[in-house]
Structure formats: C-alpha cells, structure tokens
Tab-separated table of C-alpha atoms in Angstrom:
chain	number	residue	atom	x	y	z
E	100	MET	CA	8.660	21.754	5.721
E	101	LYS	CA	8.761	21.644	9.451
E	102	LEU	CA	5.843	23.805	11.122
E	103	ILE	CA	7.619	24.616	14.136
E	104	ASP	CA	8.376	28.183	14.295
E	105	ARG	CA	6.055	28.617	11.335
E	106	TYR	CA	2.822	27.410	12.251
E	107	TYR	CA	3.445	27.012	16.153
E	108	LYS	CA	5.815	27.795	18.832
E	109	ILE	CA	6.616	25.593	21.791
E	110	LYS	CA	6.524	27.938	24.891
E	111	SER	CA	7.205	25.071	27.478
E	112	ARG	CA	7.339	21.392	28.053
E	113	ASN	CA	6.843	19.836	31.385
E	114	GLY	CA	7.050	16.149	30.700
E	115	GLU	CA	4.292	15.005	28.498
E	116	VAL	CA	2.705	18.424	28.230
E	117	PHE	CA	3.637	21.018	25.933
E	118	SER	CA	2.251	24.702	25.903
E	119	VAL	CA	2.201	25.988	22.279
E	120	SER	CA	1.390	29.162	20.700
E	121	LEU	CA	0.004	29.380	17.296
E	122	LEU	CA	1.501	31.843	15.171
E	123	PRO	CA	-1.066	34.169	13.308
E	124	ASP	CA	1.193	34.824	10.430
E	125	PHE	CA	1.299	31.334	9.361
E	126	VAL	CA	1.811	31.490	5.426
E	127	GLY	CA	-0.782	28.920	5.084
E	128	TYR	CA	-3.769	30.987	6.397
E	129	LYS	CA	-3.616	32.835	3.209
E	130	GLY	CA	-5.078	29.845	1.348
E	131	HIS	CA	-7.052	28.202	4.697
E	132	PHE	CA	-9.265	30.215	3.985
E	133	PRO	CA	-8.633	33.656	2.081
E	134	ASN	CA	-10.073	36.042	4.637
E	135	ASN	CA	-11.438	33.338	6.964
E	136	PRO	CA	-8.414	31.596	8.991
E	137	VAL	CA	-8.976	28.351	10.362
E	138	ALA	CA	-6.175	26.183	11.565
E	139	PRO	CA	-5.998	23.200	9.133
E	140	GLY	CA	-6.642	20.085	10.873
E	141	ILE	CA	-3.760	18.365	9.228
E	142	CYS	CA	-1.503	21.053	10.505
E	143	ASN	CA	-2.353	19.879	14.004
E	144	ILE	CA	-1.382	16.208	13.065
E	145	GLN	CA	1.865	17.363	11.823
E	146	MET	CA	2.147	19.441	14.876
E	147	ILE	CA	1.818	16.101	17.226
E	148	LYS	CA	4.162	14.254	14.895
E	149	GLU	CA	6.813	16.928	15.401
E	150	LEU	CA	6.200	17.024	19.279
E	151	ALA	CA	6.557	13.162	19.331
E	152	GLU	CA	9.873	13.444	17.373
E	153	ASN	CA	10.784	15.925	19.897
E	154	ILE	CA	10.189	13.589	22.686
E	155	VAL	CA	11.814	10.454	21.077
E	156	GLY	CA	14.686	12.445	19.799
E	157	LYS	CA	14.628	10.982	15.948
E	158	ARG	CA	12.811	11.502	12.705
E	159	LEU	CA	9.455	9.568	12.695
E	160	PHE	CA	7.170	8.658	9.857
E	161	LEU	CA	3.394	8.774	10.693
E	162	SER	CA	2.343	5.021	9.290
E	163	ASN	CA	-0.923	4.656	10.905
E	164	ILE	CA	-3.596	7.076	12.271
E	165	ALA	CA	-6.006	4.909	13.946
E	166	LYS	CA	-8.312	7.709	14.874
E	167	CYS	CA	-8.057	11.481	14.953
E	168	ARG	CA	-11.067	13.551	15.807
E	169	PHE	CA	-11.375	17.485	15.233
E	170	LEU	CA	-13.829	18.490	17.923
E	171	ASN	CA	-13.722	22.306	17.946
E	172	ILE	CA	-12.680	24.691	15.066
E	173	ILE	CA	-9.224	26.814	16.063
E	174	ASN	CA	-9.562	30.088	14.886
E	175	PRO	CA	-6.011	31.598	14.946
E	176	LEU	CA	-7.306	35.265	15.510
E	177	TYR	CA	-9.045	34.124	18.747
E	178	ILE	CA	-7.082	30.982	19.997
E	179	SER	CA	-3.320	31.054	20.326
E	180	ASP	CA	-2.330	29.126	23.260
E	181	LEU	CA	-2.764	25.350	23.046
E	182	GLN	CA	-1.920	22.552	25.428
E	183	ILE	CA	-1.191	19.092	24.088
E	184	ASN	CA	-0.769	16.095	26.058
E	185	ILE	CA	1.013	13.442	24.498
E	186	SER	CA	1.931	9.881	25.302
E	187	VAL	CA	4.413	8.074	23.255
E	188	VAL	CA	4.701	4.452	24.257
E	189	GLN	CA	7.361	2.384	22.350
E	190	GLY	CA	6.329	-1.054	20.892
E	191	GLU	CA	8.270	-3.509	19.146
E	192	ASN	CA	8.088	-1.978	15.664
E	193	SER	CA	6.561	1.545	16.393
E	194	TYR	CA	5.552	4.291	18.716
E	195	THR	CA	2.153	4.396	19.883
E	196	VAL	CA	1.277	8.193	20.284
E	197	GLU	CA	-2.087	9.453	22.048
E	198	ALA	CA	-2.644	13.020	22.200
E	199	THR	CA	-5.178	15.565	23.186
E	200	VAL	CA	-5.170	19.005	22.117
E	201	LYS	CA	-7.043	21.658	24.517
E	202	ASP	CA	-7.517	25.477	24.290
E	203	ALA	CA	-7.045	28.070	26.943
E	204	GLU	CA	-10.639	27.546	28.168
E	205	ASN	CA	-9.661	23.685	28.569
E	206	LYS	CA	-12.114	22.967	25.667
E	207	THR	CA	-10.794	19.735	23.719
E	208	CYS	CA	-10.026	20.557	20.194
E	209	ILE	CA	-8.399	17.177	19.027
E	210	GLU	CA	-8.030	13.808	20.168
E	211	PHE	CA	-5.211	11.754	18.102
E	212	LYS	CA	-4.298	8.241	18.425
E	213	GLY	CA	-1.628	6.792	15.642
E	214	ASN	CA	1.637	4.926	15.136
E	215	LEU	CA	5.022	6.420	14.159
E	216	THR	CA	7.683	4.323	13.078
E	217	PRO	CA	11.520	5.507	12.929
E	218	MET	CA	12.545	6.818	9.442
E	219	PRO	CA	14.897	4.332	8.145
Z	358	MET	CA	-8.146	6.874	-18.227
Z	359	LYS	CA	-10.874	8.858	-17.025
Z	360	GLN	CA	-11.664	12.360	-18.512
Z	361	ALA	CA	-10.921	15.484	-16.353
Z	362	ILE	CA	-13.765	17.763	-15.654
Z	363	ALA	CA	-11.480	20.213	-14.046
Z	364	THR	CA	-8.063	20.854	-13.885
Z	365	GLY	CA	-5.612	23.950	-12.810
Z	366	GLU	CA	-7.466	27.110	-11.987
Z	367	GLU	CA	-10.808	25.462	-12.396
Z	368	ILE	CA	-10.406	23.407	-9.349
Z	369	LYS	CA	-10.980	26.678	-7.627
Z	370	ARG	CA	-14.471	26.511	-8.342
Z	371	LEU	CA	-15.150	23.436	-6.650
Z	372	ILE	CA	-13.171	24.347	-3.313
Z	373	PRO	CA	-12.348	27.398	-1.288
Z	374	GLN	CA	-8.778	26.343	-0.550
Z	375	ARG	CA	-6.201	28.526	-2.354
Z	376	GLU	CA	-2.291	28.401	-2.485
Z	377	PRO	CA	-0.445	27.501	-0.593
Z	378	MET	CA	-2.700	24.909	0.832
Z	379	LEU	CA	-4.247	23.909	-2.373
Z	380	MET	CA	-3.467	20.309	-2.744
Z	381	ILE	CA	-5.745	19.021	-5.735
Z	382	ASP	CA	-5.337	19.789	-9.266
Z	383	ALA	CA	-7.688	17.768	-11.140
Z	384	PHE	CA	-11.142	16.406	-10.718
Z	385	TYR	CA	-12.158	13.562	-13.047
Z	386	GLU	CA	-15.745	12.338	-14.141
Z	387	ALA	CA	-17.709	11.291	-11.046
Z	388	THR	CA	-21.034	9.182	-10.129
Z	389	ASP	CA	-23.283	9.903	-7.347
Z	390	THR	CA	-20.920	8.092	-4.886
Z	391	GLU	CA	-17.743	7.851	-6.349
Z	392	ALA	CA	-15.012	10.377	-8.058
Z	393	ASP	CA	-11.483	10.516	-8.785
Z	394	THR	CA	-9.038	13.530	-8.205
Z	395	GLY	CA	-5.470	14.077	-8.606
Z	396	VAL	CA	-2.751	16.247	-7.682
Z	397	THR	CA	1.127	16.337	-8.908
Z	398	VAL	CA	3.411	16.868	-5.867
Z	399	SER	CA	5.101	20.281	-6.476
Z	400	GLU	CA	8.315	21.521	-4.765
Z	401	ASP	CA	6.441	24.854	-4.007
Z	402	SER	CA	3.790	23.024	-1.807
Z	403	LEU	CA	3.927	24.035	1.888
Z	404	LEU	CA	3.559	20.500	3.063
Z	405	VAL	CA	6.701	18.962	1.174
Z	406	ASP	CA	9.638	18.377	3.082
Z	407	GLU	CA	12.758	17.039	2.118
Z	408	GLY	CA	11.557	16.223	-1.506
Z	409	MET	CA	8.510	14.536	-0.363
Z	410	LEU	CA	5.044	15.212	0.394
Z	411	SER	CA	4.340	14.926	4.157
Z	412	GLU	CA	1.569	12.549	5.806
Z	413	ALA	CA	-0.008	15.808	6.534
Z	414	GLY	CA	-0.066	16.372	2.811
Z	415	LEU	CA	-1.353	13.260	1.948
Z	416	VAL	CA	-4.207	13.598	4.543
Z	417	GLU	CA	-4.942	16.995	3.076
Z	418	HIS	CA	-5.078	15.894	-0.460
Z	419	ILE	CA	-7.713	13.401	0.659
Z	420	ALA	CA	-9.927	15.966	2.390
Z	421	GLN	CA	-9.840	18.643	-0.282
Z	422	SER	CA	-10.790	15.663	-2.858
Z	423	ALA	CA	-13.689	14.926	-0.847
Z	424	SER	CA	-14.541	18.746	-0.338
Z	425	ALA	CA	-14.246	19.031	-4.329
Z	426	PHE	CA	-16.691	16.313	-4.463
Z	427	ALA	CA	-19.184	18.183	-2.370
Z	428	GLY	CA	-18.383	21.031	-4.538
Z	429	TYR	CA	-19.075	19.447	-7.631
Z	430	LYS	CA	-22.314	17.857	-6.572
Z	431	ALA	CA	-23.496	21.344	-5.383
Z	432	LEU	CA	-22.862	22.676	-8.886
Z	433	MET	CA	-24.715	19.686	-10.169
Z	434	GLN	CA	-27.766	20.248	-7.909
Z	435	ASP	CA	-27.965	23.514	-8.534
Z	436	SER	CA	-28.256	22.987	-12.314
Z	437	THR	CA	-31.303	20.768	-11.782
Z	438	ALA	CA	-33.021	22.805	-9.257
Z	439	SER	CA	-33.467	25.891	-11.355
Z	440	ASP	CA	-36.167	24.238	-13.899
Z	441	GLY	CA	-36.653	20.943	-12.687
Z	442	THR	CA	-34.840	19.380	-15.689
Z	443	LYS	CA	-31.356	17.937	-15.761
Z	444	SER	CA	-29.100	19.565	-18.126
Z	445	ARG	CA	-28.108	17.314	-21.048
Z	446	HIS	CA	-24.498	18.452	-20.638
Z	447	CYS	CA	-24.645	18.048	-16.870
Z	448	GLU	CA	-25.428	14.214	-17.653
Z	449	GLU	CA	-22.707	13.980	-20.301
Z	450	ARG	CA	-20.448	12.725	-17.752
Z	451	SER	CA	-18.121	11.865	-20.590
Z	452	ASN	CA	-17.716	15.624	-21.854
Z	453	PRO	CA	-13.996	15.964	-22.168
Z	454	ASP	CA	-13.509	19.547	-20.972
Z	455	PHE	CA	-14.652	22.360	-18.427
Z	456	GLN	CA	-17.673	23.225	-20.699
Z	457	VAL	CA	-19.467	20.617	-18.274
Z	458	LEU	CA	-18.951	22.723	-15.285
Z	459	ARG	CA	-19.382	26.161	-16.733
Z	460	HIS	CA	-22.724	25.133	-18.547
Z	461	CYS	CA	-24.180	23.883	-15.131
Z	462	GLU	CA	-22.789	27.188	-13.619
Z	463	GLU	CA	-24.870	29.213	-15.969
Z	464	ARG	CA	-27.753	27.347	-15.709
Z	465	SER	CA	-27.994	27.715	-12.194
Z	466	ASN	CA	-26.832	31.336	-12.297
Z	467	PRO	CA	-28.118	32.881	-15.503
Z	468	GLU	CA	-27.624	36.419	-14.391
Z	469	LYS	CA	-23.889	35.572	-13.571
Z	470	ARG	CA	-23.477	34.012	-17.114
Z	471	HIS	CA	-20.640	36.608	-18.375
Z	472	LYS	CA	-18.686	37.257	-15.386
Z	473	GLY	CA	-16.258	34.834	-15.582
Z	474	ILE	CA	-15.235	31.625	-13.801
Z	475	ASN	CA	-15.123	32.299	-10.174
Z	476	THR	CA	-18.644	33.477	-9.494
Z	477	ALA	CA	-19.925	30.468	-7.393
Z	478	THR	CA	-18.768	30.219	-3.846
Z	479	PRO	CA	-17.852	26.439	-3.299
Z	480	PRO	CA	-19.019	24.729	-0.198
Z	481	LEU	CA	-16.463	24.921	2.563
Z	482	GLY	CA	-15.343	21.227	3.810
Z	483	LEU	CA	-13.753	20.635	7.342
Z	484	ILE	CA	-12.318	17.493	8.380
Z	485	GLY	CA	-14.274	16.119	11.374
Z	486	GLU	CA	-12.322	12.870	11.775
Z	487	VAL	CA	-9.814	10.623	10.287
Z	488	ARG	CA	-9.473	7.105	10.738
Z	489	LYS	CA	-8.046	3.746	9.892
Z	490	CYS	CA	-5.522	5.782	7.880
Z	491	ARG	CA	-2.552	3.794	6.607
Z	492	ILE	CA	0.200	5.388	4.842
Z	493	SER	CA	2.576	3.329	3.079
Z	494	PHE	CA	5.004	5.636	1.413
Z	495	LEU	CA	5.624	9.259	0.873
Z	496	PRO	CA	5.512	10.587	-2.834
Z	497	ARG	CA	8.184	12.618	-4.204
Z	498	ILE	CA	8.187	15.896	-5.811
Z	499	GLY	CA	6.800	15.389	-9.408
Z	500	ASP	CA	4.886	12.317	-8.509
Z	501	ALA	CA	1.381	12.500	-9.813
Z	502	LEU	CA	-1.292	11.365	-7.246
Z	503	LEU	CA	-4.511	9.577	-8.195
Z	504	THR	CA	-7.286	9.502	-5.328
Z	505	HIS	CA	-10.320	7.373	-5.557
Z	506	ILE	CA	-13.129	8.592	-3.221
Z	507	ARG	CA	-16.371	6.605	-2.029
Z	508	ILE	CA	-19.027	8.206	-0.131
Z	509	ILE	CA	-20.060	5.810	2.506
Z	510	SER	CA	-23.042	8.382	3.764
Z	511	GLU	CA	-23.974	11.733	3.612
Z	512	VAL	CA	-26.362	13.065	6.783
Z	513	LEU	CA	-26.932	16.758	7.474
Z	514	GLY	CA	-23.877	18.119	6.003
Z	515	VAL	CA	-21.658	15.259	7.568
Z	516	THR	CA	-19.831	13.060	4.741
Z	517	LEU	CA	-18.413	9.939	5.578
Z	518	ILE	CA	-16.054	8.962	2.761
Z	519	GLU	CA	-13.242	6.260	2.100
Z	520	ALA	CA	-10.213	7.088	-0.204
Z	521	VAL	CA	-7.322	5.612	-1.817
Z	522	THR	CA	-4.467	7.379	-3.151
Z	523	LYS	CA	-1.948	5.653	-5.392
Z	524	VAL	CA	1.188	6.693	-7.385
Z	525	GLY	CA	1.184	4.694	-10.349
Z	526	ASP	CA	-0.145	1.133	-9.140
Z	527	ASN	CA	1.261	1.544	-5.638
Z	528	ILE	CA	-0.910	2.575	-2.794
Z	529	SER	CA	0.528	5.537	-0.914
Z	530	ALA	CA	-2.566	6.259	1.520
Z	531	GLU	CA	-6.010	4.778	2.531
Z	532	CYS	CA	-8.135	6.210	4.997
Z	533	GLN	CA	-12.019	7.015	6.160
Z	534	MET	CA	-12.639	10.277	6.602
Z	535	LYS	CA	-15.652	12.448	8.128
Z	536	ILE	CA	-16.094	15.943	6.691
Z	537	TYR	CA	-18.279	18.754	7.548
Z	538	ILE	CA	-19.503	20.463	4.607
Z	539	LYS	CA	-20.952	24.058	5.117
Z	540	PRO	CA	-22.885	24.803	1.880
Z	541	ALA	CA	-22.107	27.720	-0.041
Z	542	SER	CA	-23.658	30.775	1.411
C-alpha cells in the first residue's frame, strides 16, 4: 500500500523540498514497537520513493540503494514535521535519487542515495 | 532443507516487532555467524502493494532477520552464562522443534519456567545503514522468501551483516546492513 496519507502527509512542496507531517495514528506503530512507537526506517525509504514518483509523475521501482544512513531516531510522539530535500536526476536507464530528511530542528535524520527505474 | 528453530508465534521471542510490521515467520538453525530466516508474503501485510511485497518490505524482512539473529544469540548466551556450561540441548542445533529455544530460556530464567513463552524480552534492533542493496524483483503474495544472513562484524551493539533473499532459486534482494542492537532490558 502507499504510505501517503497513512504514514505521512505532504504539507507543501517547493521545487525539490517537501514539507511533510508524520501521522501519529499510523497503524504500523502498533507493531513497531508496542507502546514504543519508532518511525520505521523502511517507511522513510518508501516515502522517499513516493516523493520521487510525485516528481517524475510515474510509478518507479527501487532497484538499488547505494547507501541509506539513519542518523537519528524519529519518535512520532515528539517529531511530526519533516523536511525532505530530494534531487532526481534522469540517467540512461534509471533516475538517480538523493534525499536528505531533516527534523524541525534541522537535525539530519536520513541520508539516502539510490536508483529508481520506471515500472515496466 | 534446514530445520526451523522457531516459526509463527515463536518468532516473537526473538524480535520485538509485532503485527502489522512483523516480516519474518521462520528462523532456521544457525551458526555463530550465519543464519537463515523465512517469510511467506501475506496479503494482510502492510508492506504489500498491488499483490507484491514492496522494496521497503524486502528491506524490513532483512532487518528483522538480522534482529532475530541477535535475539537468538542473546538467548543462547543467557543459557551458557547461568552455570558456565553450555546446555546440551542448546548445542543440538539439529533439534527439530522449538524445544531448543524453550529449554535455553528455562535454563537462563529458571524462575520463569512455567510462565509461558513470552517471558523473555527480545533485543531491539534498528537499522543504522543500508548499503549495496540490489533488488531484482518484487515477490508476490504467497511467495516463500528465504534469507541467508552472514555477520561481517559485531562491535559494541553495532552489527554489520550481509544478506541474500531468494524466492526459490531466484535472488530477489541482496544487501549489506548496519543494525543497532539494544540489549533486552
């Protein structure tokens, strides 16, 4: 399933910068972890993929994660506003996507670099 | 085919993740540095989209496999620490059922012996880094994933692993991952 409007909501977009809100009632928090919600790293990877799809306007397949670093834990009880800087560069067979996710205090939570290919 | 040490509900003794984020359903016999895990893609999974497990779902499955490996090792370590000798049953890695885990836990927590299967708190694993991750195809609902994990290094709660996830003979995903392991409190 898509995570948009379940895990996060896009508040605004300004070029390559998205402002999103995390939704504290995301059903995944029931299991990640019981009574101790932590934003799942992979949900943020999925969010970056969905934002890249938003930019290029087509479905994408995440074929390669060169590197994705999780630098700070995102606790949805305390952190709801995130800013995502995302660059999408079209190559011969794929888009190279680089993204940085920061919290409201400008602390870097995630650095992502990967390749996405159009869904056949 | 390797023997399962834990399946279904028994997995919950190795990792703290729960539905709908639970992404492994089998843990097979392991050595000190290598282990195998599995999951069958369920249509109920949060990480299934249009009949296929998402890329995020694959990565989560690998992360939980590494976390379960840490949970398994924690149980094994506990069982040797209590009296300095390794349990015979804990060493019998070919033991075909969950008795292995239960026995080791009972040895490490004799006071909890009759309190059921969820007495131990498994360690909490969080992804620190994903790298060199290649995804070849997305598994479909009903596909059985088998994942082989190899530990490259373990330093102060940071475990570096490499993993290969297959459906049958076909590699669906392979990657390296750094996992932060917080021991059970």
